Structures are given as C-alpha cells and as structure tokens.
Amino acid sequence: MAGTNAEFGETGRLAASPAQSTVPVFERSIVLATPRWDHLAWVLVVVVAAVVRLASLDRWALGIEEARRAWDAWILYQGRSPVPGDVLPETGPLVLELQALSFFLFGTTDVTTRLISALAGLAILGLIWMLRPIIGKPAALGMASLVAISPTLTYSSRIGTSEMVTACYGLLVLVCLLRAGSASQPDAVVVRWSVFSGVAIAALIATGPAALTVLVSLIVGIVISAAASRNGALPLGLRAMVRVRGALLAATSAGAVTLVTLFTRFFSDLPAIVGIGETFADWARLVANSSVPTPIQFFLLCLLLYEPLAVMLGLMAVLRGRLSRAGGPGLLLFGGWFAASLILWSFSSGRSPSHAVFVALPLVLLAGGVLGEVIAAVNWRDALTGRGGPLALAMLGLVIGIVAIAILIGRVDRALDQRAASLQAALVAMLVIVPLLYAIVVLAGRERSVGRRRQPWLLALMVATLLLAGFTIRSSMLLNFYRADDGTELLAQRAPTAAVLPVVERIERLSRDTTLLDGSVRDTTGGHGLSIAAARTVRWPFQWYLRDFPNFSLIDPGQVPLADAQILIAPSDEGMAEAGYTPRDYPWLQRTPPAYTAPNPGAIFGTIFNPRRWTDGARFMLYRDGIMLAAPETVAVGLTGELAARVYPATGPYNLTDHVGPGSARGQFNQPIGIATAEDGTIYIVDQGNARVQRFDADGLFIGIWGEEDGDVEFARTDSGLGPTGIATGPDGLVYVADTWNHRVVVLNASGQLIREIGSPPDAAGNRQAVDTTDDPASVETEPGFFFGPRDVAVSDEEVYVVDTGNERVQVFAPDGTFKRVWGGYGTGPDQFIEPVGITIDRNGLIWVADSGNARVSVFTPMGEPVQRFTVEAWPAPDPNGARPSFQPYLSFGQNGLLYVTSSQSGSVEVYDRTGNHIESITEVAGDTLQQPIGISPAANGDLLITDTGSNTIYRYTPTAQPPIAVIEEAGGSPGASPVGEASPDDPAPTSVTLPLPTALAGR
C-alpha cells in the first residue's frame, strides 16, 4: 500500500484516461474485476456511517428545538394555519421544507423528523468522495472514516435540528469551488460549477442564521489557503469563475433564484421573502446580542472529550506542515477553517452546544486527511511480516503498561499501605515498561538501519490512532445510543428525559381506551377525543406528540388548572388538586450539570498533568463519573378522577377520613353521588364513576364493595362514565340502589345479595329498555312501574318512593316491589316537575322533592297532593327555553330538624327550615372548600355526610345552625298531625333540640 500515491499526479488529482473521458458516461463499459481495497473500505465506511446515523432514530424523545421545528414542518405539510399567536418561521426555510417533504414521502414520525439530518450526515461522505481527484484517495478515505465514527458529527446527524444540514451545505460550497478549478476544463463545465456554487451558497443561507458564521469561517480558510498558494485548486477555481465569461453572472443569478424560491416556500408565501433580511438580523443577534449559559471554552472541551483522535491527528498536520500534495487544498484551508470556526463560535454570544458540529467538521476533515496519508505511507508488508509487527506490539504493550502504572499511582492515596502501593507501581515500571522501551529502541534501530527511518514513527502513530479510534467509537455509541437522555453528556444538554415518551404513550393509550368509539368530525378515526390543556412554557415536545388530538389547547401557566380539560400539563401541580385533578410530577428536561456550565480550568489541567488524578480523569472520560447531576426539570400531568382511576390504580383499602383523591382502589371514589346511613350506622356510598357501592362502618372504616368484589349485582355504566346514583336504606335493613342506566332499582340485603328488582325486566338478550313518557303531562301514568332513569329513592315503613327523573314523576311501590301509584308529569304546576332528582321523607311522612328544572323544593303528601314549594336561590334559574339542567341536587333532614339541600353549581349546601326560610349556606367543611357537593345524609351521631364529586371526597359536617322554636315543636309531633310550618296545640314541647334519627329518615 505504500505505493498507492503513484496513482496521483503532481497536484494529487487522479489522472483520467483521455479516451475514456471522451466517451459519454452511459456508453462506457462496466469492467467486472477484483474489488480494490479502497472500494471495499469505502463500502465499509458508508455502511458504518449509515448504521450509526439511521438506526433507532426514535430512541429518544424530540428535544424542545426539534419538536418546535417538527411542528412547524408538520403545519406546512398539512397546509394548516399555525396555532393562534404562532407564525411559521421566515428564516431557515430549507430545513422546514425538507422536513415537510420527508413527512409527505414517509409519514409523520420522530424518525422522519430526524431523517433529513441523518441524510445530510451521509451526504457529507458523498461530498468527500467528490474531493478524491483533488486531495487524493487516501486522504479522502481517511476523512470519510473519521466522519463516519465522529461522536460530534454522528450526534448532530441524529437530532432533528438544522445544524447538520447547514454543515453539509457549507462543505458543498467548498466542493463546488474546488471542483471548478480541479482541472483544465471547458468553459461550460466552469459555468456549471459556478451555478452549483451559487445554488449551494443560497441554500446554505436558507438553512438559518448560523449559516452566515459558517460561511465567514469558510471564507477565512479559503482566503488563507489562496494567499499561501496561487496555484492551488482553490485559487484556480476562483480565477476560472472570474475568467470564464458569464460564470459569475450565472452563479449570482442561480443564487438569487434559489434564495427567492426557498424563502417564499416555492412561491406559496411571497411575503415570507422578508426572511432573507431577518436571517442577517438574527445572525447579528446571534453573534453579538444574545446571552447564553454555554461557556466560552465549551467547544474546546467538546473536542478534547469527544474528538481526541481528531485533535491528535490535527496536531500531526501542524507538525508536518501539509495535508496533501502540492496544488491540493492542504493544512491552511482546513486548518484556517477550523481556527476561524473555533474562534468565531467560542466568542459568539448566541453559542449553543448544537453549534459544536461547525467546529468539529473542519477539524475532522483535517485529521482524516492526515490519517489517510499516514495509512498510505506505512510499509504494511513490513508491519505484517517483518520487524514492524513486533515493534507495533511492543508500542501497544508500552501504552498498556503506562495505563497500568497510572491506575496504580491513582490508588496510592486511597491505599491502606501507601508504601506497598507505590512499590507495586515501581515494580510494574521495572518489569514491564523498561523491557518494552528497550525492545522498541532496538527494533526501531533495525528499521532505520534498512532505510525505513519513518516506519517507527508511522507505526507509533498508527498504534495511538488505533487506541483513540476505539475510544472514539465507544464515545460515539454511548452518546448516541445509551446516554443522550441521562444528563451526563456535554453535547446532549437540556435533553428530554426517558420519562417523556412513556407519559405520551400513557396519554395516547388512555385516550384510545376511553374514546376509541367516539369518533367525530374533528377526530375522524376516534381514539383522540380527550381534551388536553398545556401551559405554553412546557408545550414542547408535548404539543408535537399530541398533535392528533383536536382538543389540545395552550394556556398561560397560571390558568391551566382553570381550563375545562380532562388532562392538564403544567410546570407544577399548583391548583390542580383544588380543581379536582389528580396530578403527578414527571421528569421532563435534564438540567445541565454545574461542571458543564462553569468548568474549572484548573481542575481540568490538574487532572491531565497530575498522575494521581489520572484514574479520576479516565473514569470521567469512560463513564462520566464525578459529574454532579442536577435534578431534572419536572412537568405536572393532572387527570380527572375517572382517568386517574385508570392510570394510577391503587389497592387500599382507604377509610373515609383518608381523603386520598380519585381512584378505583378500595375506599377511593370516582364521582361519588348517593349516600345513605343504616340504623346500625353503616354508611353506603354510590361510587358512580366506578359503578359500585362502597360500605363503611359508623367510624368511616372501610368494610367492602358491592358491584365488583362481593355481592351478586352488577351496575350499569355508560361509555361516558355515568353509573348508579341514589341510594336509601329501609327499616328492614334492605338497601335500595337507583341503577339509573339499567332503568331499575335494585334491592339488596346487608350481605349484598340481590333480593328483588323494581323496574323493567330484562329481555331475552339481558337488556332492559327505558320507558319514555315524552314530556307529555297526560302520559304521567304510562307504563307504571317502569323507569327512564331513576335517580333517587326514599323508604318509609310502608312504602318505597322512586324519582323517575327522565319521566318527570315520582312512583310509589310496596315493600315487595308492587306498583301502587304515581304523580307528577312535565311542567311547572304545583304537582309537576322538570328533572326531579333528590327525594326524602320528613318526620310527618311528607315527601320532599328536589325539582331541579324548576329550581325549587316541592312538598307532597304520600298520595302526591302538593303541600308547599319554595325556590332555592342557589340553584340556576329555570331555562326559558325548557332546557334540562345539568346539576343533580339531593336533600336530607338533619337530626336538628333542618333541611339540607346540595347545590353543586354554587359549591354549597343550603340550609332551610321547614317553612322554606333560608338559614345559611355551607361552603366549607373543616377548612376545605366544597367544590361539587351532591349527595347528603345524616350519620348515626348526628353529623351530616356530604359527597363531593369535584374533589372525590366524602366530608363529615357537624351542624351548627338551630331551627326556630316553632320548628322544634313541630318536629316533636306525631307524623302527619300538622301541615308544614304549623304546630299542633296537642304536641308536647320537646326537651331537646337533638332528636333521634327516625326510621323514615334512615334512607336519607
């Protein structure tokens, strides 16, 4: 291989056969011969580069900048209007258009978002291939090899930002200029390359403001190289473009047309042409007016950490003083480009870690050229069969011995016997290092004695290259496939954590489970019906991943808990629990470790030059040990009670006093509604969202569940989560549950066994049909004993009263379930209802009904004769168009004789005496604000139990209000002895305000 340079002329360009060059490309014959080593090497390099750039592109969640760009490209591809307050960016249109094209061709995914960067990274190999006639085959292959495994270039190729595309077009500009002067070419060829140059420069500018810094640093390298060698490829290309008539005009025209085409998005948005000027304005701010936490020495540290092989070979290029043969672009071009890039980006006010690719690319190209020429200069026959092999092995052993000594020295300070540890290091030096040094000196002398004076140095360089190449490959693999999201990598700063994708997947799975069958015009496929509200400060990447949800909205951070959405995403959970959500915090973005934002140069150099710290330095280089990670930034995701029960299952059991929030565990609730207390103090609660009844003892200790764990009844629940509602207990210990959407009332014993059903029987398929009286008052007695949607039950010693809400009536049954009578009907009359809900019985046997649609409480005799009615001011006024109300009011008497009426709309429990006088409004219980109180029942000790669906909590309230004397006297009379509000002269005066709980009130 040492003689491969013979294929190159004086300028390093590959000589072409004149006869072959005159034959059209498609008419040339294909010669099938033995593959050459360089062709096989190129295939291997391309395969390696493709694998590390294209494999598992969706392994990590998109970062903030990636998601923002992907969203803009998706909006462009979809032809949609941006979110209110947003506009499509007018700078960097090329990457936007390329990503939109990727979405069009291959679909919208994380992979297609990053595909453009990956292809740009591979295109650099193609551009290097085009330089082979100028820099020589070995140098080109060396460049391609280092580019393929470079951690910095590979990482930039695997993220969906613009930097790799910018770097690719920057190299394309250089290739076009070099090819324009690479040989004595016809004027037409020069014009062609001039046009390509103009297009490349315009496309480079269209990648974003950073491209101008890339262009400036490239110009610096070109100027330095041209000034040093007037006969080089670059000066020849520039002079050819000036010499050939029309070349500059063609380049300028092609560049102008390209700029206009790209910035107007192919003439679809003409006003966007202003983006050209904005690009230069943004570049000025990038260079001078921004302030970022990235330290000045960041890019130098990146090169030392990720590109030590390129740094070593770059230093070799400086020592050798050239890169390629005379006439080729050498040290000054790539060295000048690298130096200008390092200086400009290090002192740019808007520098960021993503700009590291602009500094690394010219250095990698410079180092790769040196690598290729070194490989070509090695006498491989001697290395494989002569003295060169043992010499190389001795050098490799020397390096291993030095590493071993460094490890031993590093252990001295931590050893119990420091003297023994020091002795071990000395023994290794004497037994390993000294013999190997002697062998190297002897073998190197023999190489020089036979005329191969450069061979020892070349072999030493190859050994160092081999070791550093292994380190480079390891760094590249760990950075790009294992550690990009753990916060330890200098290049991958503020990366999304590993929790982002699982959170998104959980939301999508939850939406599929709950809304798959609820397709709509906006959600045509179904499965994306949940409403989601996200704070603008944490919109990325969540807005990108939840782009298929039509009910996704952006909210100011402080307003998120107030949004009427099923899922909330905010920087913190402040206000979520109070709004009825179950919040959970998830790590969102990795914070940059302090050592990366404010590196200590003294510590760095101390690690390099102090042997005792070499072990620590090596462990950092290999494992990132010693980095103090900051806690990641978190995002709070709040779910409504029903959704939280699906996502955060718990086991329990919990007691009533635990107040653990929504869920489906034992003792947790999801929209609790009906509540009743038996004579023995047992508390029964209808857990509507979980379609079950939960039981607790008088002290609130969990007993069991009916509907899923024990008992032999199954309650109906609709697709939207509506289940059973009201509940009551009878004097015989039976429990009555309004199984609303099964259109029945089920009667259970204390063990949960089904005793009987009241309502429509099931058909042959087991389905029960609702009976609808169609709001016709004359049809109030239609289908007696059947229901549309029973909401509540009240039980006396002799009868069972059921509110048939959908049919606007009250039906009365005997204890055995036999129908007895009915009253009501749709309307506003004294004996009519609009959406009645709650029902209870007072001590006198009168029936009290919460008539929600008429915003009143109506009182009847057991036969259905109207006695009294009064307005509940806290309830919404009746709709003049007759629309049904959306709230569910229940009511119950306390042991103090007062009536307690729930008002979920106002978040209160309203207290009345028996004449309808308003006593007070209860809005807080034990310091907690009521949110949506619905069910209410007296407890055995005289307290009131309130179900709050807003907080999914059961509150215990101790009444403080006392009834008027007249009411106390009336409460002590005989049942049915006096009309409401009138005291019988024969009633004895009570001796105490606190009355025992009668059988008639046990159900409410």
PDB file of N, CA and C in Angstrom, residues 287-345:
ATOM      1  N   VAL A 287     -24.496  36.682  16.973  1.00  0.00           N
ATOM      2  CA  VAL A 287     -23.075  36.951  17.162  1.00  0.00           C
ATOM      3  C   VAL A 287     -22.829  37.866  18.348  1.00  0.00           C
ATOM      4  N   ALA A 288     -23.690  38.863  18.544  1.00  0.00           N
ATOM      5  CA  ALA A 288     -23.318  39.916  19.493  1.00  0.00           C
ATOM      6  C   ALA A 288     -24.328  40.223  20.581  1.00  0.00           C
ATOM      7  N   ASN A 289     -25.599  39.901  20.384  1.00  0.00           N
ATOM      8  CA  ASN A 289     -26.595  40.442  21.292  1.00  0.00           C
ATOM      9  C   ASN A 289     -27.273  39.418  22.178  1.00  0.00           C
ATOM     10  N   SER A 290     -26.877  38.178  22.105  1.00  0.00           N
ATOM     11  CA  SER A 290     -27.513  37.150  22.930  1.00  0.00           C
ATOM     12  C   SER A 290     -26.680  36.875  24.178  1.00  0.00           C
ATOM     13  N   SER A 291     -27.298  36.206  25.119  1.00  0.00           N
ATOM     14  CA  SER A 291     -26.586  35.825  26.333  1.00  0.00           C
ATOM     15  C   SER A 291     -27.017  34.414  26.690  1.00  0.00           C
ATOM     16  N   VAL A 292     -26.059  33.485  26.720  1.00  0.00           N
ATOM     17  CA  VAL A 292     -26.377  32.081  26.958  1.00  0.00           C
ATOM     18  C   VAL A 292     -25.451  31.531  28.031  1.00  0.00           C
ATOM     19  N   PRO A 293     -25.861  30.415  28.660  1.00  0.00           N
ATOM     20  CA  PRO A 293     -25.017  29.834  29.720  1.00  0.00           C
ATOM     21  C   PRO A 293     -23.861  28.997  29.198  1.00  0.00           C
ATOM     22  N   THR A 294     -23.770  28.804  27.885  1.00  0.00           N
ATOM     23  CA  THR A 294     -22.687  27.980  27.335  1.00  0.00           C
ATOM     24  C   THR A 294     -21.361  28.708  27.506  1.00  0.00           C
ATOM     25  N   PRO A 295     -20.376  28.106  28.188  1.00  0.00           N
ATOM     26  CA  PRO A 295     -19.109  28.809  28.445  1.00  0.00           C
ATOM     27  C   PRO A 295     -18.291  28.968  27.164  1.00  0.00           C
ATOM     28  N   ILE A 296     -17.353  29.925  27.202  1.00  0.00           N
ATOM     29  CA  ILE A 296     -16.516  30.215  26.032  1.00  0.00           C
ATOM     30  C   ILE A 296     -15.685  28.986  25.648  1.00  0.00           C
ATOM     31  N   GLN A 297     -15.197  28.261  26.610  1.00  0.00           N
ATOM     32  CA  GLN A 297     -14.321  27.128  26.328  1.00  0.00           C
ATOM     33  C   GLN A 297     -15.091  25.853  25.995  1.00  0.00           C
ATOM     34  N   PHE A 298     -16.395  25.966  25.785  1.00  0.00           N
ATOM     35  CA  PHE A 298     -17.226  24.782  25.579  1.00  0.00           C
ATOM     36  C   PHE A 298     -16.756  23.944  24.390  1.00  0.00           C
ATOM     37  N   PHE A 299     -16.505  24.577  23.244  1.00  0.00           N
ATOM     38  CA  PHE A 299     -16.183  23.817  22.037  1.00  0.00           C
ATOM     39  C   PHE A 299     -14.815  23.149  22.144  1.00  0.00           C
ATOM     40  N   LEU A 300     -13.887  23.802  22.825  1.00  0.00           N
ATOM     41  CA  LEU A 300     -12.584  23.181  23.043  1.00  0.00           C
ATOM     42  C   LEU A 300     -12.729  21.956  23.944  1.00  0.00           C
ATOM     43  N   LEU A 301     -13.561  22.061  24.977  1.00  0.00           N
ATOM     44  CA  LEU A 301     -13.792  20.917  25.853  1.00  0.00           C
ATOM     45  C   LEU A 301     -14.470  19.779  25.096  1.00  0.00           C
ATOM     46  N   CYS A 302     -15.403  20.106  24.204  1.00  0.00           N
ATOM     47  CA  CYS A 302     -16.069  19.077  23.406  1.00  0.00           C
ATOM     48  C   CYS A 302     -15.067  18.316  22.549  1.00  0.00           C
ATOM     49  N   LEU A 303     -14.143  19.044  21.941  1.00  0.00           N
ATOM     50  CA  LEU A 303     -13.147  18.386  21.095  1.00  0.00           C
ATOM     51  C   LEU A 303     -12.261  17.465  21.926  1.00  0.00           C
ATOM     52  N   LEU A 304     -11.841  17.918  23.091  1.00  0.00           N
ATOM     53  CA  LEU A 304     -10.983  17.088  23.942  1.00  0.00           C
ATOM     54  C   LEU A 304     -11.736  15.865  24.460  1.00  0.00           C
ATOM     55  N   LEU A 305     -13.027  16.006  24.702  1.00  0.00           N
ATOM     56  CA  LEU A 305     -13.806  14.916  25.273  1.00  0.00           C
ATOM     57  C   LEU A 305     -14.245  13.913  24.215  1.00  0.00           C
ATOM     58  N   TYR A 306     -14.705  14.407  23.072  1.00  0.00           N
ATOM     59  CA  TYR A 306     -15.286  13.524  22.073  1.00  0.00           C
ATOM     60  C   TYR A 306     -14.377  13.253  20.865  1.00  0.00           C
ATOM     61  N   GLU A 307     -13.469  14.155  20.566  1.00  0.00           N
ATOM     62  CA  GLU A 307     -12.661  14.030  19.345  1.00  0.00           C
ATOM     63  C   GLU A 307     -11.159  14.029  19.651  1.00  0.00           C
ATOM     64  N   PRO A 308     -10.685  13.247  20.618  1.00  0.00           N
ATOM     65  CA  PRO A 308      -9.237  13.249  20.880  1.00  0.00           C
ATOM     66  C   PRO A 308      -8.435  12.713  19.703  1.00  0.00           C
ATOM     67  N   LEU A 309      -8.976  11.802  18.936  1.00  0.00           N
ATOM     68  CA  LEU A 309      -8.277  11.294  17.756  1.00  0.00           C
ATOM     69  C   LEU A 309      -8.096  12.395  16.730  1.00  0.00           C
ATOM     70  N   ALA A 310      -9.155  13.171  16.487  1.00  0.00           N
ATOM     71  CA  ALA A 310      -9.053  14.274  15.531  1.00  0.00           C
ATOM     72  C   ALA A 310      -8.075  15.334  16.033  1.00  0.00           C
ATOM     73  N   VAL A 311      -8.072  15.593  17.346  1.00  0.00           N
ATOM     74  CA  VAL A 311      -7.136  16.573  17.899  1.00  0.00           C
ATOM     75  C   VAL A 311      -5.695  16.104  17.700  1.00  0.00           C
ATOM     76  N   MET A 312      -5.437  14.832  17.996  1.00  0.00           N
ATOM     77  CA  MET A 312      -4.075  14.312  17.830  1.00  0.00           C
ATOM     78  C   MET A 312      -3.625  14.389  16.376  1.00  0.00           C
ATOM     79  N   LEU A 313      -4.458  13.953  15.463  1.00  0.00           N
ATOM     80  CA  LEU A 313      -4.078  13.969  14.050  1.00  0.00           C
ATOM     81  C   LEU A 313      -4.001  15.394  13.514  1.00  0.00           C
ATOM     82  N   GLY A 314      -4.827  16.291  14.044  1.00  0.00           N
ATOM     83  CA  GLY A 314      -4.719  17.690  13.653  1.00  0.00           C
ATOM     84  C   GLY A 314      -3.384  18.282  14.066  1.00  0.00           C
ATOM     85  N   LEU A 315      -2.935  17.944  15.271  1.00  0.00           N
ATOM     86  CA  LEU A 315      -1.607  18.403  15.698  1.00  0.00           C
ATOM     87  C   LEU A 315      -0.519  17.816  14.796  1.00  0.00           C
ATOM     88  N   MET A 316      -0.699  16.567  14.352  1.00  0.00           N
ATOM     89  CA  MET A 316       0.262  15.971  13.422  1.00  0.00           C
ATOM     90  C   MET A 316       0.303  16.744  12.120  1.00  0.00           C
ATOM     91  N   ALA A 317      -0.875  17.221  11.669  1.00  0.00           N
ATOM     92  CA  ALA A 317      -0.902  18.014  10.436  1.00  0.00           C
ATOM     93  C   ALA A 317      -0.116  19.306  10.612  1.00  0.00           C
ATOM     94  N   VAL A 318      -0.218  19.917  11.768  1.00  0.00           N
ATOM     95  CA  VAL A 318       0.538  21.147  12.026  1.00  0.00           C
ATOM     96  C   VAL A 318       2.034  20.843  12.033  1.00  0.00           C
ATOM     97  N   LEU A 319       2.415  19.724  12.647  1.00  0.00           N
ATOM     98  CA  LEU A 319       3.831  19.368  12.693  1.00  0.00           C
ATOM     99  C   LEU A 319       4.365  19.032  11.315  1.00  0.00           C
ATOM    100  N   ARG A 320       3.560  18.372  10.492  1.00  0.00           N
ATOM    101  CA  ARG A 320       4.012  18.016   9.152  1.00  0.00           C
ATOM    102  C   ARG A 320       3.995  19.213   8.222  1.00  0.00           C
ATOM    103  N   GLY A 321       3.106  20.164   8.495  1.00  0.00           N
ATOM    104  CA  GLY A 321       3.057  21.380   7.698  1.00  0.00           C
ATOM    105  C   GLY A 321       2.267  21.270   6.413  1.00  0.00           C
ATOM    106  N   ARG A 322       1.699  20.109   6.123  1.00  0.00           N
ATOM    107  CA  ARG A 322       0.900  19.995   4.907  1.00  0.00           C
ATOM    108  C   ARG A 322      -0.087  18.849   5.089  1.00  0.00           C
ATOM    109  N   LEU A 323      -1.088  18.834   4.231  1.00  0.00           N
ATOM    110  CA  LEU A 323      -2.067  17.760   4.250  1.00  0.00           C
ATOM    111  C   LEU A 323      -1.983  16.934   2.982  1.00  0.00           C
ATOM    112  N   SER A 324      -1.904  17.578   1.823  1.00  0.00           N
ATOM    113  CA  SER A 324      -1.892  16.851   0.568  1.00  0.00           C
ATOM    114  C   SER A 324      -0.723  17.304  -0.274  1.00  0.00           C
ATOM    115  N   ARG A 325      -0.598  16.738  -1.426  1.00  0.00           N
ATOM    116  CA  ARG A 325       0.492  17.094  -2.313  1.00  0.00           C
ATOM    117  C   ARG A 325       0.336  18.526  -2.804  1.00  0.00           C
ATOM    118  N   ALA A 326       1.375  19.008  -3.448  1.00  0.00           N
ATOM    119  CA  ALA A 326       1.365  20.387  -3.937  1.00  0.00           C
ATOM    120  C   ALA A 326       0.175  20.603  -4.853  1.00  0.00           C
ATOM    121  N   GLY A 327      -0.446  21.729  -4.702  1.00  0.00           N
ATOM    122  CA  GLY A 327      -1.590  22.076  -5.532  1.00  0.00           C
ATOM    123  C   GLY A 327      -2.913  21.696  -4.899  1.00  0.00           C
ATOM    124  N   GLY A 328      -2.935  20.766  -3.966  1.00  0.00           N
ATOM    125  CA  GLY A 328      -4.169  20.387  -3.315  1.00  0.00           C
ATOM    126  C   GLY A 328      -4.451  21.278  -2.129  1.00  0.00           C
ATOM    127  N   PRO A 329      -5.702  21.290  -1.686  1.00  0.00           N
ATOM    128  CA  PRO A 329      -6.057  22.095  -0.509  1.00  0.00           C
ATOM    129  C   PRO A 329      -5.442  21.465   0.725  1.00  0.00           C
ATOM    130  N   GLY A 330      -4.563  22.107   1.384  1.00  0.00           N
ATOM    131  CA  GLY A 330      -3.812  21.489   2.454  1.00  0.00           C
ATOM    132  C   GLY A 330      -4.155  22.008   3.813  1.00  0.00           C
ATOM    133  N   LEU A 331      -3.125  22.065   4.639  1.00  0.00           N
ATOM    134  CA  LEU A 331      -3.273  22.441   6.036  1.00  0.00           C
ATOM    135  C   LEU A 331      -3.943  23.792   6.192  1.00  0.00           C
ATOM    136  N   LEU A 332      -3.574  24.747   5.370  1.00  0.00           N
ATOM    137  CA  LEU A 332      -4.062  26.105   5.575  1.00  0.00           C
ATOM    138  C   LEU A 332      -5.557  26.227   5.324  1.00  0.00           C
ATOM    139  N   LEU A 333      -6.095  25.453   4.359  1.00  0.00           N
ATOM    140  CA  LEU A 333      -7.536  25.534   4.097  1.00  0.00           C
ATOM    141  C   LEU A 333      -8.329  24.984   5.282  1.00  0.00           C
ATOM    142  N   PHE A 334      -8.122  23.698   5.614  1.00  0.00           N
ATOM    143  CA  PHE A 334      -8.899  23.086   6.687  1.00  0.00           C
ATOM    144  C   PHE A 334      -8.472  23.618   8.054  1.00  0.00           C
ATOM    145  N   GLY A 335      -7.163  23.890   8.210  1.00  0.00           N
ATOM    146  CA  GLY A 335      -6.711  24.469   9.468  1.00  0.00           C
ATOM    147  C   GLY A 335      -7.260  25.863   9.682  1.00  0.00           C
ATOM    148  N   GLY A 336      -7.227  26.685   8.624  1.00  0.00           N
ATOM    149  CA  GLY A 336      -7.787  28.033   8.740  1.00  0.00           C
ATOM    150  C   GLY A 336      -9.285  28.009   8.986  1.00  0.00           C
ATOM    151  N   TRP A 337      -9.979  27.101   8.304  1.00  0.00           N
ATOM    152  CA  TRP A 337     -11.431  26.952   8.511  1.00  0.00           C
ATOM    153  C   TRP A 337     -11.715  26.557   9.956  1.00  0.00           C
ATOM    154  N   PHE A 338     -10.965  25.590  10.468  1.00  0.00           N
ATOM    155  CA  PHE A 338     -11.165  25.152  11.858  1.00  0.00           C
ATOM    156  C   PHE A 338     -10.860  26.269  12.853  1.00  0.00           C
ATOM    157  N   ALA A 339      -9.726  26.944  12.683  1.00  0.00           N
ATOM    158  CA  ALA A 339      -9.348  28.004  13.624  1.00  0.00           C
ATOM    159  C   ALA A 339     -10.383  29.119  13.637  1.00  0.00           C
ATOM    160  N   ALA A 340     -10.844  29.514  12.435  1.00  0.00           N
ATOM    161  CA  ALA A 340     -11.857  30.568  12.366  1.00  0.00           C
ATOM    162  C   ALA A 340     -13.156  30.111  13.034  1.00  0.00           C
ATOM    163  N   SER A 341     -13.550  28.855  12.813  1.00  0.00           N
ATOM    164  CA  SER A 341     -14.783  28.342  13.417  1.00  0.00           C
ATOM    165  C   SER A 341     -14.668  28.317  14.938  1.00  0.00           C
ATOM    166  N   LEU A 342     -13.528  27.835  15.441  1.00  0.00           N
ATOM    167  CA  LEU A 342     -13.355  27.750  16.892  1.00  0.00           C
ATOM    168  C   LEU A 342     -13.426  29.131  17.531  1.00  0.00           C
ATOM    169  N   ILE A 343     -12.776  30.106  16.918  1.00  0.00           N
ATOM    170  CA  ILE A 343     -12.753  31.458  17.493  1.00  0.00           C
ATOM    171  C   ILE A 343     -14.120  32.115  17.382  1.00  0.00           C
ATOM    172  N   LEU A 344     -14.714  32.061  16.191  1.00  0.00           N
ATOM    173  CA  LEU A 344     -15.996  32.746  15.983  1.00  0.00           C
ATOM    174  C   LEU A 344     -17.089  32.159  16.866  1.00  0.00           C
ATOM    175  N   TRP A 345     -17.175  30.832  16.934  1.00  0.00           N
ATOM    176  CA  TRP A 345     -18.254  30.236  17.723  1.00  0.00           C
ATOM    177  C   TRP A 345     -17.987  30.339  19.220  1.00  0.00           C
TER     178      TRP A 345
END
